[in-house]
Amino acid sequence: MRMLLMGPPGAGKGTQAKVLADRLGIPAVSTGDIFRANVKDETELGLEAKRYMDAGNYVPDEVTNAMVRDRLSEADAGEGFLLDGYPRTLPQVGTLDDILADHGHQLNAVVALVADTDVLVDRMLRRSKVDGRSDDSEEVIRHRQEVYAAETKPLLRVYAQRGLLVEVDGVGEIAEVSERVLAALKTLDG
Ligand code: ADP
């Protein structure tokens, strides 16, 4: 299974990615997590990415694309993967297509978690108090929703046209949302 988990900031992608990857027996690859690990370790990549992340902007495509190409070439991603937070721009869609083609693979599914913007902003404000992410001030949170709407939401159409998109209600208990996603994946297969 090679799948994408999409949806606006705060929709619960990271949480669901871990649960679903576990259930499906594939690695979850989160570009946000990889960037944060690099920021924490103060690597060159982390220092570059931090400037963008703190402002709620996307890290430049060249940087993100190179990182994802490396990660998807690792052995554990050979049999499948769940990508969380990538692609987020049209050029990233093209790069992912190229990476998959280079390995002779295809995408099987794109799941979009759907939630109302007010619910999302509220969730993120609460999360910012708990884990103190530097990209979680209210102003930055609102900006990230706008960036998503402008840059990433249009990608859903691209995947819908390819017949790969399923939209899933992201509001509810964690386990409930996971079950919805697993049920939705079956509708694509069949
Ligand atoms: P969330 O799940 O809250 O939307 P992430 O943890 O996925 O956020 O990402 C955090 C930050 O990392 C983003 O705001 C962005 O700066 C950077 N980032 C993650 N994925 C990408 C990507 N595919 N392209 C560009 N920047 C990215």
GROMACS .gro file of N, CA, C and O in nm, residues 88-147:
model
  240
   88ARG      N    1   0.269   1.886  -0.075
   88ARG     CA    2   0.191   2.003  -0.035
   88ARG      C    3   0.185   2.109  -0.144
   88ARG      O    4   0.115   2.209  -0.128
   89THR      N    5   0.260   2.090  -0.252
   89THR     CA    6   0.257   2.187  -0.364
   89THR      C    7   0.252   2.107  -0.494
   89THR      O    8   0.287   1.989  -0.497
   90LEU      N    9   0.214   2.175  -0.603
   90LEU     CA   10   0.207   2.106  -0.732
   90LEU      C   11   0.343   2.051  -0.776
   90LEU      O   12   0.349   1.936  -0.821
   91PRO      N   13   0.453   2.128  -0.762
   91PRO     CA   14   0.583   2.069  -0.798
   91PRO      C   15   0.615   1.944  -0.715
   91PRO      O   16   0.678   1.850  -0.766
   92GLN      N   17   0.570   1.941  -0.590
   92GLN     CA   18   0.595   1.822  -0.508
   92GLN      C   19   0.516   1.702  -0.562
   92GLN      O   20   0.564   1.588  -0.555
   93VAL      N   21   0.397   1.726  -0.616
   93VAL     CA   22   0.319   1.617  -0.677
   93VAL      C   23   0.401   1.556  -0.792
   93VAL      O   24   0.412   1.434  -0.805
   94GLY      N   25   0.460   1.644  -0.873
   94GLY     CA   26   0.540   1.597  -0.987
   94GLY      C   27   0.661   1.518  -0.942
   94GLY      O   28   0.694   1.414  -1.000
   95THR      N   29   0.727   1.567  -0.836
   95THR     CA   30   0.844   1.494  -0.785
   95THR      C   31   0.804   1.358  -0.731
   95THR      O   32   0.872   1.258  -0.758
   96LEU      N   33   0.693   1.352  -0.659
   96LEU     CA   34   0.648   1.222  -0.606
   96LEU      C   35   0.617   1.127  -0.721
   96LEU      O   36   0.654   1.009  -0.716
   97ASP      N   37   0.553   1.177  -0.825
   97ASP     CA   38   0.526   1.093  -0.943
   97ASP      C   39   0.657   1.037  -0.998
   97ASP      O   40   0.666   0.919  -1.033
   98ASP      N   41   0.759   1.123  -1.007
   98ASP     CA   42   0.889   1.080  -1.061
   98ASP      C   43   0.955   0.975  -0.970
   98ASP      O   44   1.009   0.877  -1.020
   99ILE      N   45   0.951   0.999  -0.840
   99ILE     CA   46   1.013   0.905  -0.746
   99ILE      C   47   0.946   0.768  -0.760
   99ILE      O   48   1.012   0.664  -0.769
  100LEU      N   49   0.813   0.768  -0.764
  100LEU     CA   50   0.739   0.641  -0.775
  100LEU      C   51   0.772   0.573  -0.908
  100LEU      O   52   0.798   0.452  -0.911
  101ALA      N   53   0.774   0.651  -1.015
  101ALA     CA   54   0.803   0.592  -1.147
  101ALA      C   55   0.943   0.533  -1.150
  101ALA      O   56   0.965   0.424  -1.205
  102ASP      N   57   1.039   0.602  -1.087
  102ASP     CA   58   1.177   0.551  -1.083
  102ASP      C   59   1.185   0.415  -1.015
  102ASP      O   60   1.271   0.334  -1.045
  103HIS      N   61   1.095   0.393  -0.917
  103HIS     CA   62   1.095   0.265  -0.846
  103HIS      C   63   0.995   0.167  -0.908
  103HIS      O   64   0.974   0.058  -0.856
  104GLY      N   65   0.927   0.207  -1.017
  104GLY     CA   66   0.827   0.121  -1.080
  104GLY      C   67   0.702   0.104  -0.996
  104GLY      O   68   0.635   0.001  -1.004
  105HIS      N   69   0.669   0.205  -0.918
  105HIS     CA   70   0.554   0.195  -0.827
  105HIS      C   71   0.445   0.295  -0.863
  105HIS      O   72   0.467   0.388  -0.940
  106GLN      N   73   0.328   0.276  -0.802
  106GLN     CA   74   0.215   0.367  -0.821
  106GLN      C   75   0.149   0.396  -0.687
  106GLN      O   76   0.155   0.314  -0.597
  107LEU      N   77   0.083   0.510  -0.679
  107LEU     CA   78   0.005   0.541  -0.560
  107LEU      C   79  -0.124   0.458  -0.562
  107LEU      O   80  -0.183   0.439  -0.667
  108ASN      N   81  -0.167   0.414  -0.444
  108ASN     CA   82  -0.292   0.339  -0.434
  108ASN      C   83  -0.407   0.423  -0.381
  108ASN      O   84  -0.523   0.396  -0.414
  109ALA      N   85  -0.378   0.521  -0.296
  109ALA     CA   86  -0.487   0.595  -0.233
  109ALA      C   87  -0.440   0.729  -0.177
  109ALA      O   88  -0.325   0.742  -0.134
  110VAL      N   89  -0.530   0.825  -0.178
  110VAL     CA   90  -0.507   0.954  -0.114
  110VAL      C   91  -0.625   0.981  -0.021
  110VAL      O   92  -0.738   0.994  -0.068
  111VAL      N   93  -0.597   0.984   0.108
  111VAL     CA   94  -0.703   1.009   0.205
  111VAL      C   95  -0.693   1.154   0.251
  111VAL      O   96  -0.586   1.199   0.292
  112ALA      N   97  -0.802   1.227   0.242
  112ALA     CA   98  -0.806   1.365   0.292
  112ALA      C   99  -0.893   1.370   0.416
  112ALA      O  100  -1.010   1.332   0.412
  113LEU      N  101  -0.836   1.415   0.526
  113LEU     CA  102  -0.913   1.436   0.648
  113LEU      C  103  -0.980   1.573   0.638
  113LEU      O  104  -0.914   1.671   0.604
  114VAL      N  105  -1.108   1.577   0.667
  114VAL     CA  106  -1.185   1.699   0.650
  114VAL      C  107  -1.230   1.749   0.788
  114VAL      O  108  -1.277   1.670   0.870
  115ALA      N  109  -1.212   1.880   0.814
  115ALA     CA  110  -1.264   1.939   0.937
  115ALA      C  111  -1.283   2.089   0.916
  115ALA      O  112  -1.213   2.151   0.835
  116ASP      N  113  -1.376   2.144   0.989
  116ASP     CA  114  -1.409   2.285   0.982
  116ASP      C  115  -1.292   2.370   1.033
  116ASP      O  116  -1.227   2.333   1.132
  117THR      N  117  -1.264   2.483   0.967
  117THR     CA  118  -1.149   2.567   1.004
  117THR      C  119  -1.151   2.610   1.151
  117THR      O  120  -1.047   2.610   1.217
  118ASP      N  121  -1.269   2.646   1.204
  118ASP     CA  122  -1.276   2.689   1.344
  118ASP      C  123  -1.235   2.577   1.439
  118ASP      O  124  -1.168   2.599   1.540
  119VAL      N  125  -1.278   2.455   1.407
  119VAL     CA  126  -1.240   2.338   1.488
  119VAL      C  127  -1.088   2.321   1.484
  119VAL      O  128  -1.023   2.296   1.586
  120LEU      N  129  -1.031   2.340   1.366
  120LEU     CA  130  -0.887   2.321   1.348
  120LEU      C  131  -0.806   2.424   1.427
  120LEU      O  132  -0.710   2.389   1.496
  121VAL      N  133  -0.848   2.552   1.417
  121VAL     CA  134  -0.774   2.658   1.486
  121VAL      C  135  -0.781   2.634   1.636
  121VAL      O  136  -0.682   2.645   1.708
  122ASP      N  137  -0.899   2.594   1.683
  122ASP     CA  138  -0.919   2.566   1.824
  122ASP      C  139  -0.830   2.452   1.873
  122ASP      O  140  -0.761   2.462   1.975
  123ARG      N  141  -0.828   2.342   1.797
  123ARG     CA  142  -0.742   2.228   1.830
  123ARG      C  143  -0.595   2.269   1.838
  123ARG      O  144  -0.522   2.229   1.926
  124MET      N  145  -0.552   2.349   1.739
  124MET     CA  146  -0.411   2.386   1.733
  124MET      C  147  -0.372   2.479   1.846
  124MET      O  148  -0.260   2.472   1.896
  125LEU      N  149  -0.465   2.566   1.886
  125LEU     CA  150  -0.437   2.655   1.998
  125LEU      C  151  -0.418   2.573   2.125
  125LEU      O  152  -0.329   2.600   2.205
  126ARG      N  153  -0.503   2.471   2.142
  126ARG     CA  154  -0.490   2.386   2.260
  126ARG      C  155  -0.359   2.308   2.256
  126ARG      O  156  -0.288   2.296   2.354
  127ARG      N  157  -0.325   2.255   2.138
  127ARG     CA  158  -0.201   2.178   2.123
  127ARG      C  159  -0.079   2.265   2.153
  127ARG      O  160   0.017   2.220   2.213
  128SER      N  161  -0.086   2.392   2.111
  128SER     CA  162   0.031   2.480   2.130
  128SER      C  163   0.060   2.499   2.278
  128SER      O  164   0.175   2.515   2.318
  129LYS      N  165  -0.046   2.494   2.360
  129LYS     CA  166  -0.025   2.510   2.504
  129LYS      C  167   0.039   2.385   2.562
  129LYS      O  168   0.118   2.391   2.655
  130VAL      N  169   0.007   2.269   2.504
  130VAL     CA  170   0.060   2.142   2.555
  130VAL      C  171   0.205   2.120   2.513
  130VAL      O  172   0.291   2.092   2.595
  131ASP      N  173   0.235   2.133   2.382
  131ASP     CA  174   0.373   2.101   2.342
  131ASP      C  175   0.458   2.220   2.299
  131ASP      O  176   0.572   2.201   2.259
  132GLY      N  177   0.404   2.339   2.309
  132GLY     CA  178   0.486   2.456   2.283
  132GLY      C  179   0.562   2.455   2.152
  132GLY      O  180   0.679   2.490   2.146
  133ARG      N  181   0.495   2.411   2.044
  133ARG     CA  182   0.560   2.417   1.913
  133ARG      C  183   0.576   2.562   1.871
  133ARG      O  184   0.483   2.641   1.883
  134SER      N  185   0.693   2.597   1.820
  134SER     CA  186   0.719   2.738   1.788
  134SER      C  187   0.638   2.785   1.668
  134SER      O  188   0.629   2.904   1.641
  135ASP      N  189   0.575   2.691   1.594
  135ASP     CA  190   0.491   2.734   1.481
  135ASP      C  191   0.344   2.737   1.521
  135ASP      O  192   0.256   2.729   1.439
  136ASP      N  193   0.316   2.750   1.652
  136ASP     CA  194   0.179   2.740   1.698
  136ASP      C  195   0.126   2.864   1.770
  136ASP      O  196   0.042   2.853   1.856
  137SER      N  197   0.174   2.987   1.735
  137SER     CA  198   0.108   3.106   1.788
  137SER      C  199  -0.019   3.127   1.706
  137SER      O  200  -0.029   3.078   1.593
  138GLU      N  201  -0.117   3.200   1.762
  138GLU     CA  202  -0.245   3.213   1.690
  138GLU      C  203  -0.227   3.273   1.551
  138GLU      O  204  -0.288   3.226   1.454
  139GLU      N  205  -0.143   3.373   1.542
  139GLU     CA  206  -0.122   3.438   1.412
  139GLU      C  207  -0.064   3.338   1.311
  139GLU      O  208  -0.107   3.332   1.195
  140VAL      N  209   0.034   3.261   1.357
  140VAL     CA  210   0.098   3.164   1.268
  140VAL      C  211  -0.001   3.053   1.232
  140VAL      O  212  -0.007   3.008   1.117
  141ILE      N  213  -0.083   3.013   1.329
  141ILE     CA  214  -0.184   2.909   1.303
  141ILE      C  215  -0.278   2.954   1.192
  141ILE      O  216  -0.307   2.878   1.099
  142ARG      N  217  -0.326   3.078   1.199
  142ARG     CA  218  -0.417   3.128   1.096
  142ARG      C  219  -0.347   3.137   0.961
  142ARG      O  220  -0.403   3.102   0.857
  143HIS      N  221  -0.222   3.181   0.965
  143HIS     CA  222  -0.146   3.189   0.841
  143HIS      C  223  -0.129   3.050   0.778
  143HIS      O  224  -0.143   3.034   0.657
  144ARG      N  225  -0.102   2.951   0.862
  144ARG     CA  226  -0.083   2.815   0.807
  144ARG      C  227  -0.210   2.763   0.741
  144ARG      O  228  -0.204   2.693   0.641
  145GLN      N  229  -0.328   2.799   0.796
  145GLN     CA  230  -0.454   2.757   0.733
  145GLN      C  231  -0.467   2.823   0.596
  145GLN      O  232  -0.514   2.760   0.501
  146GLU      N  233  -0.424   2.951   0.587
  146GLU     CA  234  -0.433   3.021   0.458
  146GLU      C  235  -0.338   2.962   0.355
  146GLU      O  236  -0.373   2.947   0.238
  147VAL      N  237  -0.217   2.930   0.401
  147VAL     CA  238  -0.119   2.870   0.309
  147VAL      C  239  -0.173   2.736   0.258
  147VAL      O  240  -0.165   2.705   0.139
   0.00000   0.00000   0.00000
